[in-house]
Amino acid sequence: MKILIVHAHPEPRSFNGALTGTARRCLAEAGHELIVSDLTAMGWDPRSGRGNFTGALDPEVFRQQQEEAHASATGGFAADVQAELDKLLWCDALVFQFPLWWFSLPAMLKGWVDRVFAMGAVYGGGVWYDRGRFAGRRAMLSLTVGGPASMYGPDGLNGDIHQLLYPIQHGMLRFTGFDVLPPFIAWQPARIGDEGRRAYLEQYRQRLLTVATTEPLRFPSLDDYDPETYRLKTGVAA
């Protein structure tokens, strides 16, 4: 497979760095092609705006979706955005590697999505969800969380981790067509000692080696929704 990892942590010696290092080694040994976009090392600018483009459809008023559609039709993306789009269109599987910060993505990674998931190039005109541009391709979140798993269960103080990740897994990845695999979560890696961290790295290696065969998460199909209201049809489970 061709795999793209978008890595979002400012410290190369972090546990996120160790997870991506494990991915580099095991995927190469297994014969997969791998590209890593290390956003900090790249100096990625997460701010979305006119800098995404080489020209302007409307130089007076900035409307991001219209400018994205225009750039998609004319090849008008800035070089840094186009380079990431090329990687995204190349890959069979996409992995986001990040620490959970304030119950969400780090700003650097959210900014990558804001700039790269462009209308026209990635979605739009009914190209979404199971009819999305990346239908048949796979995506997975790999993340570290500072607290224990017990805090992120349905009755946990911080809320259900699956609800916290839903905007990312459904609203970004599934929205653009990816089959979303269950997330890989390393709980409180700073507090579990070397043996616990080594165990997580081995578990991650196994997850990566089965990325082509792991059963994806289940989301309703577009056919399950009323085309006028986009509410689930009667009798369809959410």
CSV table of C-alpha atoms in Angstrom, one decimal:
chain,number,residue,atom,x,y,z
A,1,MET,CA,0.0,0.0,0.0
A,2,LYS,CA,0.9,3.7,-0.4
A,3,ILE,CA,0.6,5.3,3.1
A,4,LEU,CA,0.7,8.9,4.0
A,5,ILE,CA,1.2,9.9,7.7
A,6,VAL,CA,0.5,13.5,8.6
A,7,HIS,CA,2.5,13.9,11.8
A,8,ALA,CA,1.7,16.8,14.2
A,9,HIS,CA,4.0,17.0,17.2
A,10,PRO,CA,6.7,19.7,17.8
A,11,GLU,CA,9.1,17.4,19.6
A,12,PRO,CA,10.8,14.6,17.6
A,13,ARG,CA,11.7,12.7,20.8
A,14,SER,CA,8.0,12.6,21.9
A,15,PHE,CA,6.0,9.4,22.1
A,16,ASN,CA,4.2,10.6,18.9
A,17,GLY,CA,7.7,10.7,17.4
A,18,ALA,CA,8.4,7.1,18.5
A,19,LEU,CA,5.1,6.0,17.0
A,20,THR,CA,5.9,7.5,13.7
A,21,GLY,CA,9.5,6.1,13.9
A,22,THR,CA,7.9,2.6,14.4
A,23,ALA,CA,5.7,3.2,11.3
A,24,ARG,CA,8.7,4.2,9.2
A,25,ARG,CA,10.6,1.0,10.1
A,26,CYS,CA,7.8,-1.6,10.0
A,27,LEU,CA,6.1,-0.3,6.9
A,28,ALA,CA,9.4,-0.3,5.0
A,29,GLU,CA,10.2,-3.8,6.1
A,30,ALA,CA,6.7,-5.0,5.0
A,31,GLY,CA,7.3,-3.5,1.5
A,32,HIS,CA,4.8,-0.6,1.8
A,33,GLU,CA,5.5,2.9,0.3
A,34,LEU,CA,5.4,5.6,3.0
A,35,ILE,CA,5.4,9.4,2.9
A,36,VAL,CA,5.5,11.3,6.2
A,37,SER,CA,4.4,14.9,6.3
A,38,ASP,CA,6.1,16.1,9.5
A,39,LEU,CA,4.3,19.4,9.8
A,40,THR,CA,6.7,21.0,12.3
A,41,ALA,CA,9.7,20.0,10.4
A,42,MET,CA,8.2,21.3,7.2
A,43,GLY,CA,7.4,24.6,8.8
A,44,TRP,CA,3.7,24.1,7.7
A,45,ASP,CA,1.6,27.3,8.0
A,46,PRO,CA,-1.8,26.3,9.4
A,47,ARG,CA,-3.5,29.6,8.5
A,48,SER,CA,-6.0,29.3,5.7
A,49,GLY,CA,-6.6,32.3,3.5
A,50,ARG,CA,-5.4,33.9,0.3
A,51,GLY,CA,-2.0,32.3,0.8
A,52,ASN,CA,-3.6,29.0,-0.3
A,53,PHE,CA,-3.7,30.2,-3.9
A,54,THR,CA,-1.5,31.7,-6.6
A,55,GLY,CA,-4.3,33.9,-7.9
A,56,ALA,CA,-7.8,35.1,-7.0
A,57,LEU,CA,-11.2,34.5,-8.5
A,58,ASP,CA,-12.4,37.6,-6.6
A,59,PRO,CA,-9.6,39.9,-5.4
A,60,GLU,CA,-12.1,42.1,-3.4
A,61,VAL,CA,-14.0,39.6,-1.2
A,62,PHE,CA,-12.4,36.3,0.0
A,63,ARG,CA,-14.8,33.3,-0.1
A,64,GLN,CA,-12.7,30.2,0.6
A,65,GLN,CA,-14.9,27.6,-1.0
A,66,GLN,CA,-15.2,29.6,-4.2
A,67,GLU,CA,-11.5,30.2,-4.4
A,68,GLU,CA,-10.8,26.5,-3.8
A,69,ALA,CA,-13.1,25.5,-6.6
A,70,HIS,CA,-11.5,28.0,-8.9
A,71,ALA,CA,-8.0,26.8,-7.9
A,72,SER,CA,-9.0,23.2,-8.4
A,73,ALA,CA,-10.2,24.0,-12.0
A,74,THR,CA,-7.2,26.1,-12.9
A,75,GLY,CA,-4.3,24.6,-11.0
A,76,GLY,CA,-4.1,27.6,-8.8
A,77,PHE,CA,-3.1,26.2,-5.5
A,78,ALA,CA,0.0,27.5,-3.7
A,79,ALA,CA,3.0,25.2,-3.9
A,80,ASP,CA,2.8,24.0,-0.3
A,81,VAL,CA,-0.9,23.1,-0.6
A,82,GLN,CA,-0.5,21.5,-4.0
A,83,ALA,CA,2.4,19.3,-2.6
A,84,GLU,CA,0.1,18.0,0.2
A,85,LEU,CA,-2.8,17.5,-2.2
A,86,ASP,CA,-0.5,15.4,-4.4
A,87,LYS,CA,0.4,13.2,-1.4
A,88,LEU,CA,-3.2,12.9,-0.4
A,89,LEU,CA,-4.3,11.9,-3.9
A,90,TRP,CA,-1.4,9.4,-4.1
A,91,CYS,CA,-2.1,7.5,-0.9
A,92,ASP,CA,-4.2,4.3,-0.3
A,93,ALA,CA,-4.2,4.9,3.4
A,94,LEU,CA,-4.0,8.1,5.5
A,95,VAL,CA,-2.9,8.3,9.1
A,96,PHE,CA,-3.1,11.3,11.4
A,97,GLN,CA,-0.5,11.1,14.2
A,98,PHE,CA,-1.1,13.6,17.0
A,99,PRO,CA,-1.5,14.2,20.7
A,100,LEU,CA,-5.1,15.0,21.8
A,101,TRP,CA,-4.9,18.7,22.8
A,102,TRP,CA,-7.9,20.3,24.3
A,103,PHE,CA,-10.1,17.4,23.2
A,104,SER,CA,-9.2,17.9,19.5
A,105,LEU,CA,-6.5,18.1,16.9
A,106,PRO,CA,-3.5,20.4,17.4
A,107,ALA,CA,-3.9,23.6,15.5
A,108,MET,CA,-1.1,22.6,13.0
A,109,LEU,CA,-3.0,19.5,11.9
A,110,LYS,CA,-6.4,21.2,11.9
A,111,GLY,CA,-4.8,23.8,9.7
A,112,TRP,CA,-3.5,21.1,7.3
A,113,VAL,CA,-7.1,19.9,6.9
A,114,ASP,CA,-8.4,23.4,6.5
A,115,ARG,CA,-6.0,24.1,3.6
A,116,VAL,CA,-5.7,20.7,1.9
A,117,PHE,CA,-9.2,19.4,2.0
A,118,ALA,CA,-10.3,21.8,-0.7
A,119,MET,CA,-13.6,22.1,-2.5
A,120,GLY,CA,-13.3,20.8,-6.0
A,121,ALA,CA,-10.1,18.9,-5.3
A,122,VAL,CA,-11.3,16.8,-2.4
A,123,TYR,CA,-15.1,17.2,-2.1
A,124,GLY,CA,-18.1,19.1,-3.6
A,125,GLY,CA,-21.0,18.6,-6.0
A,126,GLY,CA,-22.4,15.5,-4.2
A,127,VAL,CA,-18.9,14.0,-3.9
A,128,TRP,CA,-19.0,13.1,-0.2
A,129,TYR,CA,-19.3,10.3,2.4
A,130,ASP,CA,-19.6,6.9,0.7
A,131,ARG,CA,-19.6,8.6,-2.7
A,132,GLY,CA,-16.6,10.7,-1.7
A,133,ARG,CA,-13.3,11.2,-3.6
A,134,PHE,CA,-11.5,8.8,-1.4
A,135,ALA,CA,-14.1,6.0,-1.4
A,136,GLY,CA,-12.3,2.6,-1.1
A,137,ARG,CA,-9.3,4.1,0.6
A,138,ARG,CA,-8.5,3.9,4.3
A,139,ALA,CA,-7.8,6.3,7.1
A,140,MET,CA,-6.9,6.0,10.8
A,141,LEU,CA,-6.2,8.2,13.7
A,142,SER,CA,-3.2,7.4,15.9
A,143,LEU,CA,-3.1,9.5,19.0
A,144,THR,CA,-1.8,9.9,22.5
A,145,VAL,CA,-4.0,11.0,25.4
A,146,GLY,CA,-2.7,12.4,28.6
A,147,GLY,CA,-5.2,10.7,30.9
A,148,PRO,CA,-6.2,7.1,31.5
A,149,ALA,CA,-8.9,5.3,29.4
A,150,SER,CA,-11.3,5.3,32.4
A,151,MET,CA,-11.6,9.0,32.1
A,152,TYR,CA,-12.8,8.7,28.4
A,153,GLY,CA,-15.4,6.0,28.7
A,154,PRO,CA,-19.2,6.6,28.3
A,155,ASP,CA,-19.3,7.4,32.1
A,156,GLY,CA,-15.9,9.1,32.3
A,157,LEU,CA,-15.2,12.6,33.5
A,158,ASN,CA,-13.9,13.8,30.2
A,159,GLY,CA,-16.6,12.2,28.0
A,160,ASP,CA,-16.6,9.3,25.6
A,161,ILE,CA,-13.5,9.3,23.4
A,162,HIS,CA,-15.5,8.1,20.5
A,163,GLN,CA,-17.8,11.2,20.7
A,164,LEU,CA,-14.7,13.4,21.0
A,165,LEU,CA,-13.2,11.9,17.8
A,166,TYR,CA,-16.5,11.9,15.9
A,167,PRO,CA,-15.9,15.3,14.3
A,168,ILE,CA,-12.6,14.1,12.9
A,169,GLN,CA,-13.5,10.6,12.0
A,170,HIS,CA,-16.9,11.3,10.5
A,171,GLY,CA,-16.7,15.0,9.7
A,172,MET,CA,-13.3,15.1,8.0
A,173,LEU,CA,-12.3,11.5,7.0
A,174,ARG,CA,-15.6,9.8,6.3
A,175,PHE,CA,-17.0,13.0,4.8
A,176,THR,CA,-14.3,12.8,2.1
A,177,GLY,CA,-15.0,9.1,1.5
A,178,PHE,CA,-12.4,7.3,3.5
A,179,ASP,CA,-13.2,4.0,5.2
A,180,VAL,CA,-12.3,4.9,8.8
A,181,LEU,CA,-10.5,2.3,10.9
A,182,PRO,CA,-10.8,2.2,14.6
A,183,PRO,CA,-8.4,4.6,16.2
A,184,PHE,CA,-5.1,3.6,17.8
A,185,ILE,CA,-4.9,5.3,21.2
A,186,ALA,CA,-1.9,5.3,23.6
A,187,TRP,CA,-3.2,6.3,27.0
A,188,GLN,CA,-1.0,8.4,29.3
A,189,PRO,CA,2.3,7.3,27.7
A,190,ALA,CA,4.2,9.7,29.9
A,191,ARG,CA,3.1,7.8,33.0
A,192,ILE,CA,3.3,4.1,32.2
A,193,GLY,CA,7.1,3.5,32.1
A,194,ASP,CA,9.4,2.1,29.4
A,195,GLU,CA,7.8,-1.3,29.4
A,196,GLY,CA,4.3,0.1,28.8
A,197,ARG,CA,5.6,2.3,26.0
A,198,ARG,CA,7.3,-0.6,24.3
A,199,ALA,CA,4.1,-2.6,24.5
A,200,TYR,CA,2.2,0.3,22.8
A,201,LEU,CA,4.8,0.5,20.1
A,202,GLU,CA,4.4,-3.3,19.4
A,203,GLN,CA,0.6,-2.9,19.4
A,204,TYR,CA,1.0,-0.1,16.9
A,205,ARG,CA,3.3,-2.1,14.7
A,206,GLN,CA,0.6,-4.8,14.5
A,207,ARG,CA,-2.1,-2.3,13.7
A,208,LEU,CA,-0.1,-0.9,10.9
A,209,LEU,CA,0.6,-4.3,9.4
A,210,THR,CA,-3.1,-5.0,9.3
A,211,VAL,CA,-4.2,-1.7,7.9
A,212,ALA,CA,-5.4,-3.3,4.7
A,213,THR,CA,-7.6,-5.9,6.5
A,214,THR,CA,-8.9,-4.2,9.7
A,215,GLU,CA,-12.7,-3.8,9.7
A,216,PRO,CA,-13.6,-0.2,9.4
A,217,LEU,CA,-16.0,1.7,11.6
A,218,ARG,CA,-19.6,1.6,10.5
A,219,PHE,CA,-21.4,4.7,9.5
A,220,PRO,CA,-24.8,4.9,7.8
A,221,SER,CA,-24.8,5.1,4.0
A,222,LEU,CA,-26.1,8.1,2.1
A,223,ASP,CA,-28.9,5.8,0.9
A,224,ASP,CA,-30.1,5.6,4.5
A,225,TYR,CA,-30.9,9.3,4.5
A,226,ASP,CA,-33.9,11.2,3.1
A,227,PRO,CA,-32.5,13.1,0.1
A,228,GLU,CA,-34.5,16.2,1.0
A,229,THR,CA,-33.9,16.5,4.7
A,230,TYR,CA,-30.8,14.4,5.1
A,231,ARG,CA,-32.3,12.8,8.2
A,232,LEU,CA,-32.1,9.1,8.7
A,233,LYS,CA,-35.0,7.2,7.1
A,234,THR,CA,-37.4,5.5,9.5
A,235,GLY,CA,-36.0,2.2,10.8
A,236,VAL,CA,-32.4,3.0,10.1
A,237,ALA,CA,-30.1,2.9,13.1
A,238,ALA,CA,-27.8,5.8,13.7
